[in-house]
Tab-separated table of C-alpha atoms in Angstrom:
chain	number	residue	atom	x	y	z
A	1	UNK	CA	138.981	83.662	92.242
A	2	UNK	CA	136.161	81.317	91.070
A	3	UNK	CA	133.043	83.317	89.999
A	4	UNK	CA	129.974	82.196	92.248
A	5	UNK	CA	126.490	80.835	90.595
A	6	UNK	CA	123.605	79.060	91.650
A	7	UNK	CA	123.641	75.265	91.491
A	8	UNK	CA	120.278	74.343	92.541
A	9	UNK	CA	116.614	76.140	93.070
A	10	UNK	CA	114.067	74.176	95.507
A	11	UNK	CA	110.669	75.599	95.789
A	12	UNK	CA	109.467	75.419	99.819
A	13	UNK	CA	105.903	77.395	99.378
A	14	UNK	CA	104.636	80.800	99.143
A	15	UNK	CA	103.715	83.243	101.730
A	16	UNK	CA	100.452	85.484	101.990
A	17	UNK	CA	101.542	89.297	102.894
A	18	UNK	CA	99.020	91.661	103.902
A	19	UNK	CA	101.146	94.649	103.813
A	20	UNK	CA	101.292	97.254	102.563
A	21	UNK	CA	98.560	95.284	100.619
A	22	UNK	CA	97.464	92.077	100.015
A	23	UNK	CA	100.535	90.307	97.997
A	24	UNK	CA	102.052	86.165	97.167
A	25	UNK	CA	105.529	86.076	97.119
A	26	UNK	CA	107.117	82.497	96.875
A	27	UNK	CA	109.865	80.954	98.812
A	28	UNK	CA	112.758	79.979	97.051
A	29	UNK	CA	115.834	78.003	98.717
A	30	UNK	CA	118.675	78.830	96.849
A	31	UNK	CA	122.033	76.598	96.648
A	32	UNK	CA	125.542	78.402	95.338
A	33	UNK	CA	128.663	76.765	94.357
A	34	UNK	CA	130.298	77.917	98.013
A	35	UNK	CA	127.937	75.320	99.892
A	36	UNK	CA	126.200	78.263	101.112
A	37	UNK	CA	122.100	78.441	101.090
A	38	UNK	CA	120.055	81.304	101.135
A	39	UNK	CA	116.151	81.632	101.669
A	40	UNK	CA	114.800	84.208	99.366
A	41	UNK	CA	111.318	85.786	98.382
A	42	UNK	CA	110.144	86.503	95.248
A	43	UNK	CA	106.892	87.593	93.370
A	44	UNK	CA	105.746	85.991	90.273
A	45	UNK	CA	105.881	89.379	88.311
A	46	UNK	CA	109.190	89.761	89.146
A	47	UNK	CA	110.178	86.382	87.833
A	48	UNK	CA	108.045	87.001	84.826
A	49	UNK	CA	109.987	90.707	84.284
A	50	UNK	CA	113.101	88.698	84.598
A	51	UNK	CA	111.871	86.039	81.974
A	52	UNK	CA	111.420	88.672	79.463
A	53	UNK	CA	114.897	90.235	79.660
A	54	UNK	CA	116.690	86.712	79.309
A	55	UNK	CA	115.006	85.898	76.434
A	56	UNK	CA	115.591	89.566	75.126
A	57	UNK	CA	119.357	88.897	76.007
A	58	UNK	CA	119.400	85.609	74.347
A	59	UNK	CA	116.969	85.619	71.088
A	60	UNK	CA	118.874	82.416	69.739
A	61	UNK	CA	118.426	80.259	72.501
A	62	UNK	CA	114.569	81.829	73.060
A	63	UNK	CA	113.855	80.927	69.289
A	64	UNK	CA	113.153	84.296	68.127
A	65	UNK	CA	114.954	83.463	65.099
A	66	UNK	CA	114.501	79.685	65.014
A	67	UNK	CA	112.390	77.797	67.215
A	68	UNK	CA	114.005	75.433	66.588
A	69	UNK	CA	116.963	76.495	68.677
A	70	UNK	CA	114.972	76.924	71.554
A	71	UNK	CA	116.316	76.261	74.856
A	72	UNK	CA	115.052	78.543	77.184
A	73	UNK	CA	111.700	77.311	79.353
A	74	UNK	CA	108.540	78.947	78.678
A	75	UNK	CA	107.099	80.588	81.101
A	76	UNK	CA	102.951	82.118	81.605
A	77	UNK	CA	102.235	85.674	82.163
A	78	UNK	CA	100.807	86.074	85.595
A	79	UNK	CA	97.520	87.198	85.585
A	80	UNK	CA	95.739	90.817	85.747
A	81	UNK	CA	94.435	89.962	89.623
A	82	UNK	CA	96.551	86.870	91.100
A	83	UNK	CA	94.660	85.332	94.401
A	84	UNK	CA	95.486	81.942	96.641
A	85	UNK	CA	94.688	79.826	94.127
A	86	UNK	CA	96.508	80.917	91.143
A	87	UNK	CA	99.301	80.946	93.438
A	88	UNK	CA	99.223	77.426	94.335
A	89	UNK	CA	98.413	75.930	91.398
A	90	UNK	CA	101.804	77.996	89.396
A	91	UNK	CA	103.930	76.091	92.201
A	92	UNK	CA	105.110	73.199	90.180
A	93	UNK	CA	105.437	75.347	86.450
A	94	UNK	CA	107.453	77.629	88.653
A	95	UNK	CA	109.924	74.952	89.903
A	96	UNK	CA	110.328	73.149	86.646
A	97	UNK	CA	111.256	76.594	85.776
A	98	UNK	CA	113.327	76.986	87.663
A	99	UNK	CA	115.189	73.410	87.611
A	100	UNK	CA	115.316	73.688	84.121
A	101	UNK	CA	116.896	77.673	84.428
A	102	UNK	CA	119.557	76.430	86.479
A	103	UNK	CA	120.358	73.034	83.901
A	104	UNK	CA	121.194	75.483	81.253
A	105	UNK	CA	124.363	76.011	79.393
A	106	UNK	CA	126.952	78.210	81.732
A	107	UNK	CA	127.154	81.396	79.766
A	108	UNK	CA	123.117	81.627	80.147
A	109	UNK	CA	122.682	79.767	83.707
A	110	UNK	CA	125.404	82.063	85.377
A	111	UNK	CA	125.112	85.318	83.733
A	112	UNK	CA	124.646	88.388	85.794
A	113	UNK	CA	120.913	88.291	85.060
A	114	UNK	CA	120.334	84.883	86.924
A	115	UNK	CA	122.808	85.949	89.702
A	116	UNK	CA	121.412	89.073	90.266
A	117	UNK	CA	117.733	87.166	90.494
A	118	UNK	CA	119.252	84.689	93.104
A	119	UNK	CA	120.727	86.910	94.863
A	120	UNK	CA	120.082	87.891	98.717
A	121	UNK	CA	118.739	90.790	99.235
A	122	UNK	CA	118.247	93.016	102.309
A	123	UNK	CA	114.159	92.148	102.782
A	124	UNK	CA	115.117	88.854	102.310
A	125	UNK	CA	117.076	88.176	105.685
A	126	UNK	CA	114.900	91.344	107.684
A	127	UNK	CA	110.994	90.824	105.752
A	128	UNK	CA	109.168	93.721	105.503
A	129	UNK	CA	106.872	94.705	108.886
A	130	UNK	CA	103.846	92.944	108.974
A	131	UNK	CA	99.658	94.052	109.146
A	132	UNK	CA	99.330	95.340	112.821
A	133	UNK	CA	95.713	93.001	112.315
A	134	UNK	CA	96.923	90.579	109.902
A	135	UNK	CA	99.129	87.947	110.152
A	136	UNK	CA	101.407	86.993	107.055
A	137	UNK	CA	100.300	83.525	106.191
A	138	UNK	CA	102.361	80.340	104.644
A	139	UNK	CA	101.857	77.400	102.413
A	140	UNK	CA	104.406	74.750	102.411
A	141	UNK	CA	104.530	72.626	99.395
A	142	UNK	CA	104.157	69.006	100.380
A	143	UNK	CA	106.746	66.595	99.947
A	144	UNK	CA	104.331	63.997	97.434
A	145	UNK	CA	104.376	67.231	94.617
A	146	UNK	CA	108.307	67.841	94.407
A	147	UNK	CA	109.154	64.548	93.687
A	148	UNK	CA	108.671	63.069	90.112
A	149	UNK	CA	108.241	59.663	91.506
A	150	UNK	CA	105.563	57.744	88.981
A	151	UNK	CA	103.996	55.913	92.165
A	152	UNK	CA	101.872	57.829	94.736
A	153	UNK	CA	102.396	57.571	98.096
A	154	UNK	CA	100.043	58.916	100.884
A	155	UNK	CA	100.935	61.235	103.750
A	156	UNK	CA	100.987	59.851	106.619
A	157	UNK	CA	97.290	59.606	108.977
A	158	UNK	CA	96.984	61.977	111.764
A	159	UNK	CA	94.489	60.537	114.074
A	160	UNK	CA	92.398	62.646	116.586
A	161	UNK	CA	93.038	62.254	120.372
A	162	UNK	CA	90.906	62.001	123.015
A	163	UNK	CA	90.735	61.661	126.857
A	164	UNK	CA	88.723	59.008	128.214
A	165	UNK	CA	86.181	60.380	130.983
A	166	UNK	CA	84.550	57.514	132.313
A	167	UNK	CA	85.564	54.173	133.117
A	168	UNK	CA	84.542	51.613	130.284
A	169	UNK	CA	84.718	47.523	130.553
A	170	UNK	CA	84.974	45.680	127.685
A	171	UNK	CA	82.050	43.284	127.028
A	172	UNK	CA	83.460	41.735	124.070
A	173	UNK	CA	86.706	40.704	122.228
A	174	UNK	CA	86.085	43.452	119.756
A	175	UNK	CA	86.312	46.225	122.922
A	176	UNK	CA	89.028	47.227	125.108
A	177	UNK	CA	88.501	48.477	128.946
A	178	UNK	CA	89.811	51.960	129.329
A	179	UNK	CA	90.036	53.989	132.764
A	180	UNK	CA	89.620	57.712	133.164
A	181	UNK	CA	92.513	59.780	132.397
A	182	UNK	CA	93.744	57.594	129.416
A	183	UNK	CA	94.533	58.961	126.232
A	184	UNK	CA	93.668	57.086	122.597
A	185	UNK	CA	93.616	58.277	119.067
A	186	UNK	CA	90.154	57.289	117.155
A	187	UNK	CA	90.449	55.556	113.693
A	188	UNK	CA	86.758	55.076	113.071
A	189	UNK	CA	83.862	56.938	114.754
A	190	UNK	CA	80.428	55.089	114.433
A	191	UNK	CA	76.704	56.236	115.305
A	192	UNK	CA	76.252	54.025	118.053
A	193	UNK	CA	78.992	54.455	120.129
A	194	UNK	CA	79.521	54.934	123.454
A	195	UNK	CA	80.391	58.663	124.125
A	196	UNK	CA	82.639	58.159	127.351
A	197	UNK	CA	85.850	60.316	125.220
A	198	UNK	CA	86.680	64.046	125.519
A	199	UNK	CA	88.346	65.679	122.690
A	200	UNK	CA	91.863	67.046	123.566
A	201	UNK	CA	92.621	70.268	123.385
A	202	UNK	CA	94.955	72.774	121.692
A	203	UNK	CA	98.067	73.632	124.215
A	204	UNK	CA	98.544	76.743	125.445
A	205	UNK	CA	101.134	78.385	127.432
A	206	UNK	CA	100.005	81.081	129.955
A	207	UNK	CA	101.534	84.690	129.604
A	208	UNK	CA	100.407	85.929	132.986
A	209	UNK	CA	99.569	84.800	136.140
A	210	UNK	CA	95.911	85.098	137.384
A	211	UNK	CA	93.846	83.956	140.580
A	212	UNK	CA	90.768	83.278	139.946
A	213	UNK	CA	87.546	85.807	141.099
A	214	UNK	CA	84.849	82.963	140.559
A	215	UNK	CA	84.507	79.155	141.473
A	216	UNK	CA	84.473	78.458	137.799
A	217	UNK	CA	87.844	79.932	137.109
A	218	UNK	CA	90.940	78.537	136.942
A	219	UNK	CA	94.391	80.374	139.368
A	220	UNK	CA	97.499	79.731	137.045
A	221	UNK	CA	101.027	81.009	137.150
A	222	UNK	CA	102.799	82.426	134.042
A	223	UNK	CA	104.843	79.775	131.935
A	224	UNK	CA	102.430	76.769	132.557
A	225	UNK	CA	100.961	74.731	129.633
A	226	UNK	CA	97.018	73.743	129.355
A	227	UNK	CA	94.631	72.643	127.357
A	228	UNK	CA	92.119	75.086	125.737
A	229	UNK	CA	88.578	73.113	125.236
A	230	UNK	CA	86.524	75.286	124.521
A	231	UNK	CA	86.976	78.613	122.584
A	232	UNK	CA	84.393	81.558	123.726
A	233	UNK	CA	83.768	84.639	121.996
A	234	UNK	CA	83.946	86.706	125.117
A	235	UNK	CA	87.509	86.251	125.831
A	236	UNK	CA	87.288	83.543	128.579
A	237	UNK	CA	88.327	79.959	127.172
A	238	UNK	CA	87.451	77.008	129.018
A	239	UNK	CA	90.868	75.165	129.890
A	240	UNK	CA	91.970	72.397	131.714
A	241	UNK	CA	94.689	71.986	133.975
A	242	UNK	CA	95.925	68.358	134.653
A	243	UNK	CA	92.255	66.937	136.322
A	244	UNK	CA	90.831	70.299	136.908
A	245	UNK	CA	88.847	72.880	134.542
A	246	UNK	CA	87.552	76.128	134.378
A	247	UNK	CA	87.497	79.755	132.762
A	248	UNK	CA	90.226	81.346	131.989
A	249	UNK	CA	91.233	84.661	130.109
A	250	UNK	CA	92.273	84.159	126.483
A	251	UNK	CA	94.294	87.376	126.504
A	252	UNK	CA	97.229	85.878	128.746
A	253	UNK	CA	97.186	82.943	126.665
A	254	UNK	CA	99.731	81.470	123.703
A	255	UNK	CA	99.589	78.550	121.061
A	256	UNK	CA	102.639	76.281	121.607
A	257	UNK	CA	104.719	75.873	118.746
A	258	UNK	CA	104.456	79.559	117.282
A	259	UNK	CA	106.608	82.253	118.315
A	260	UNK	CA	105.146	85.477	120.527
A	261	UNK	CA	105.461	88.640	119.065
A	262	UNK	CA	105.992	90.771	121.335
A	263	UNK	CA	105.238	94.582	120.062
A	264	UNK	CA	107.619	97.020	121.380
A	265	UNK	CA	105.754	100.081	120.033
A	266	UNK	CA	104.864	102.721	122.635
A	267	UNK	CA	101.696	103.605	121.474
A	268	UNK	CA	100.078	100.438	121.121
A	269	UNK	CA	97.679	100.367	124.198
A	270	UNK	CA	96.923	97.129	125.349
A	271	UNK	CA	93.789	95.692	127.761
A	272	UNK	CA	95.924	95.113	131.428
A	273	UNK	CA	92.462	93.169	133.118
A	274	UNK	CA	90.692	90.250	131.659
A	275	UNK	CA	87.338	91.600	129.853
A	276	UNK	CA	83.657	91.133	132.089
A	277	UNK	CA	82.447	87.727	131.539
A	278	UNK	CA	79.329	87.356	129.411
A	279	UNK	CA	79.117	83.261	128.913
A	280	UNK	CA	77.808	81.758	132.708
A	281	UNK	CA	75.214	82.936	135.266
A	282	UNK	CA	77.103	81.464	138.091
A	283	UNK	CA	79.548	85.103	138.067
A	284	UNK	CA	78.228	87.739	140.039
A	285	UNK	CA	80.047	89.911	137.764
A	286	UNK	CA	78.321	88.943	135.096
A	287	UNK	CA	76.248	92.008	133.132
A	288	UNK	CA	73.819	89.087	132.860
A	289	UNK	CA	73.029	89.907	136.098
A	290	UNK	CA	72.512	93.582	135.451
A	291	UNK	CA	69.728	92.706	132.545
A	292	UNK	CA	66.219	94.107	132.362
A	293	UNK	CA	63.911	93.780	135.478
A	294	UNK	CA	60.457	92.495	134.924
A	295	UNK	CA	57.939	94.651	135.308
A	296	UNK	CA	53.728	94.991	135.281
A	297	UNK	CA	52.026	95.558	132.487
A	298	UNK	CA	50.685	98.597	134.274
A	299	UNK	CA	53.970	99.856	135.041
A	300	UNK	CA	54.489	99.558	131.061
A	301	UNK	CA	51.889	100.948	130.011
A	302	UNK	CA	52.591	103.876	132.529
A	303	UNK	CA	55.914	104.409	131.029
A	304	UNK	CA	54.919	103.896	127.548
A	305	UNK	CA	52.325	106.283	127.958
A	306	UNK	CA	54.782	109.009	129.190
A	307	UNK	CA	57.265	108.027	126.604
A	308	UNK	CA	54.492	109.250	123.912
A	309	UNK	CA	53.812	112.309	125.850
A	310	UNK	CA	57.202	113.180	126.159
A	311	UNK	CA	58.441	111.830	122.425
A	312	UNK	CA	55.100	114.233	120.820
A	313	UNK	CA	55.881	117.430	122.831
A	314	UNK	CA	52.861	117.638	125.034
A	315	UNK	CA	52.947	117.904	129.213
A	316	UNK	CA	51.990	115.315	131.214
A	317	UNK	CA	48.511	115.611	132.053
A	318	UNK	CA	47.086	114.010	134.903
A	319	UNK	CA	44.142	111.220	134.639
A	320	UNK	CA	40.675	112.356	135.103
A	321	UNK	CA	39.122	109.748	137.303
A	322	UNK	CA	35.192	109.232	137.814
A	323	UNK	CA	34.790	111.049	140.837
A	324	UNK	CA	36.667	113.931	139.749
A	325	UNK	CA	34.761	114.687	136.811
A	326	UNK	CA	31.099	116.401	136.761
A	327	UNK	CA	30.099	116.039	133.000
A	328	UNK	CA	29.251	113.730	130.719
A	329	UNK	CA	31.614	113.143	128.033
A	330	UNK	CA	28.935	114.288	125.741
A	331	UNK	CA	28.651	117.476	127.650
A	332	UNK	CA	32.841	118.231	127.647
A	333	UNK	CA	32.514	118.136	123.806
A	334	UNK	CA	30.093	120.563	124.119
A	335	UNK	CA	32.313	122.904	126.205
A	336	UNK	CA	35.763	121.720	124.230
A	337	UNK	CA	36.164	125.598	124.071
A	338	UNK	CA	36.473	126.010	127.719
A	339	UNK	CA	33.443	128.718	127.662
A	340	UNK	CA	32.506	129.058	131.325
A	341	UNK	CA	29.047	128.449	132.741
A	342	UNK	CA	26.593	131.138	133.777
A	343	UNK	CA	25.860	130.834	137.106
A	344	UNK	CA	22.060	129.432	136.522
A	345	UNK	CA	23.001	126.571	135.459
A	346	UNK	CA	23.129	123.608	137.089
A	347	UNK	CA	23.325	119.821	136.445
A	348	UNK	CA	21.405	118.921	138.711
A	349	UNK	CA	18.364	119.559	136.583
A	350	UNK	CA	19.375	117.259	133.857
A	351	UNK	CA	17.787	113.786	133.755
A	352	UNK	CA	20.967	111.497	134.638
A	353	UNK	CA	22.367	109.039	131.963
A	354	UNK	CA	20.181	111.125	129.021
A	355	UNK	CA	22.302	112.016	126.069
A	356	UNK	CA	22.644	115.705	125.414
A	357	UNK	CA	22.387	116.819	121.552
A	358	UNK	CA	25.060	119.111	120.630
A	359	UNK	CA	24.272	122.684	119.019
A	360	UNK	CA	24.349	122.474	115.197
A	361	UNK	CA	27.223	124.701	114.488
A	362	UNK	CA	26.527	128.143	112.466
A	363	UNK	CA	27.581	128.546	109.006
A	364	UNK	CA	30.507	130.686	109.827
A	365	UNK	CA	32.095	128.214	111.766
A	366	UNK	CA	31.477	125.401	108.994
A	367	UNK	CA	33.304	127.544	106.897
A	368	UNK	CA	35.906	128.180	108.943
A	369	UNK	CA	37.041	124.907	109.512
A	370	UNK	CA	36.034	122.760	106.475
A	371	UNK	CA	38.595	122.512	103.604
A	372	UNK	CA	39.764	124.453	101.045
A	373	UNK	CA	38.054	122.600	98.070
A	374	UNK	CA	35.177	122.749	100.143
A	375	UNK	CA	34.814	126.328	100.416
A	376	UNK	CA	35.598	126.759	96.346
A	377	UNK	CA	32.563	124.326	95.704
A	378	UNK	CA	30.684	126.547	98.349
A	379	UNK	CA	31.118	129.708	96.586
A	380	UNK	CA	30.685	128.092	93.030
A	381	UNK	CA	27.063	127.177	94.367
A	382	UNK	CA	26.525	130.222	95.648
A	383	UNK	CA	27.284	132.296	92.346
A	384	UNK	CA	25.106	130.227	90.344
């Protein structure tokens, strides 16, 4: 039985893995002598490892005696911390690599070393389970950097489309009428143009049905394709549905083209009812609607008043009003120590609106209540 080997290596890309950390591994299509081909993944360390032990099982042919007799490709060490662009930029070193691996003499380009490189493995037909936030990204290598063609040629132009939304005549031979609903592709934008174009859209597909709770929603049934407009960051997209447009809830919503993962874990919980809507006044629902109510500034000052009293720890006392009160702020200073009046006195006596000179406080009490430094200098004084 003929012994299977590898006749051709073609590098598609790399990926971008985020689990169980951050990782490039590139994508390598691999073509046997059976006609068979096999997608594999593999990291540039491992390809470096393997790079080692062919040259350390074939020192002739790696020039260790002669370099002279050098046949095997060189190859760079990867580096100490590898990141997107590193990757990218090894791509075409990589696949000269490995062209020139597979162009070797037999007894070096199928030994068991480059077979068992080559080779499928298990977490190459069943990859590894992705970040449960993170989805594994990949980088296709374009067509224009495999080939060794001396002449360039460009990709090709992708033009943006848009909907026309108003009817347009032409007014000269350099314009074209248009009617609303048609679709064109823009080559050139210029400053003064008319704006009478919509951009289109991303398509979506819906994943569940929903009727709409507001006049600025949209009712659609599951399986129907739209156009997403306009991408808000409180879950509701603006979409439009053949002529009409409206709100819609980004959760029950797919892009076309990529393939739904559907998690089959138990103990992932997922949201059953759109979120509230935050981004138009015209909901009733909306917890715009439940904001702040204006108040007066007395009523603010009222409550920041009794935010104070309540934040330092002391009751709420009531207002004295001018009616209420009998003295003279003068004379409450002089009774701050609540000492009760004898029954002789009166205010009646007093000459109204003259101010009443407090009692010079007694020594004692100076000393009482003054500082410490000030009684030291006190009793310095007073032994000298």
């Amino acid at each position: 039985m003929e012994e299977i080997y590898v006749r051709h290596v073609e590098l598609l890309g790399f990926e971008k893995r985020f689990f169980p950390s951050q990782h490039y591994v590139y994508m390598l299509m691999v073509k046997w002598n059976d006609l068979s081909e096999k997608l594999i993944y593999r990291g540039y360390p491992e390809i470096y490892t393997f790079h080692k032990s062919l040259k350390e099982m074939f020192p002739i042919e790696a020039g260790d005696i002669d370099k002279k007799d050098r046949i095997i490709p060189a190859l760079p060490a990867p580096k100490w911390l590898d990141n997107q662009k590193s990757t990218e930029t090894r791509q075409s070193t990589l696949a000269e690599y490995c062209g020139s691996l597979i162009n070797l003499p037999p007894k070096i380009s199928r030994s068991q070393l480059v077979r068992s490189l080559f080779k499928v493995r298990p977490e190459d037909e069943n990859p590894p389970a992705q970040h449960p936030l993170k989805r594994n990204e990949t980088f296709v290598v374009s067509n224009d950097k495999t080939r060794d063609n001396t002449s360039e040629i460009s990709g090709p132009i992708i033009l943006e489309s848009y909907r026309v939304i108003a009817d347009y005549s032409h007014t000269s031979k350099y314009e074209i009428t248009l009617q609303i609903g048609d679709l064109v592709e823009i080559v050139e934008k210029t400053h003064n143009s008319n704006v009478c174009l919509s951009a289109i859209g991303e398509l979506y597909i819906t994943t569940k049905a929903y009727k709409a709770a507001e006049d600025d929603e949209l009712t659609l049934e599951m399986g129907e394709t739209i156009e997403v407009i306009h991408k808000l960051l409180d879950g509701w997209w603006v979409v439009r549905k053949g002529e009409e447009t409206g709100h819609f809830p980004s959760m029950f919503l797919y892009r076309t083209g990529e393939k739904k993962e559907m998690e089959s874990e138990e103990h992932v919980m997922r949201r059953q009812t759109p979120p509230p809507r935050r981004s138009t006044i015209r909901n009733a629902q909306s917890i715009h609607s439940k904001g702040r109510q204006r108040i007066s500034q007395d009523t603010y000052r009222r409550n920041s008043r009794r935010f104070l009293q309540q934040k330092g720890g002391r009751p709420n006392q009531p207002r004295k009003t001018s009616k209420a009160s009998t003295q003279s702020p003068l004379q409450e200073w002089n009774n701050r120590d609540n000492i009760p009046k004898t029954t002789g006195s009166s205010p009646g006596g007093e000459l109204k609106g003259a101010p009443i000179i407090p009692p010079r406080p007694s020594p004692e009490l100076i000393m009482e209540r003054c500082t410490e430094n000030t009684r030291k200098k006190v009793s310095v004084r007073k032994s000298s």
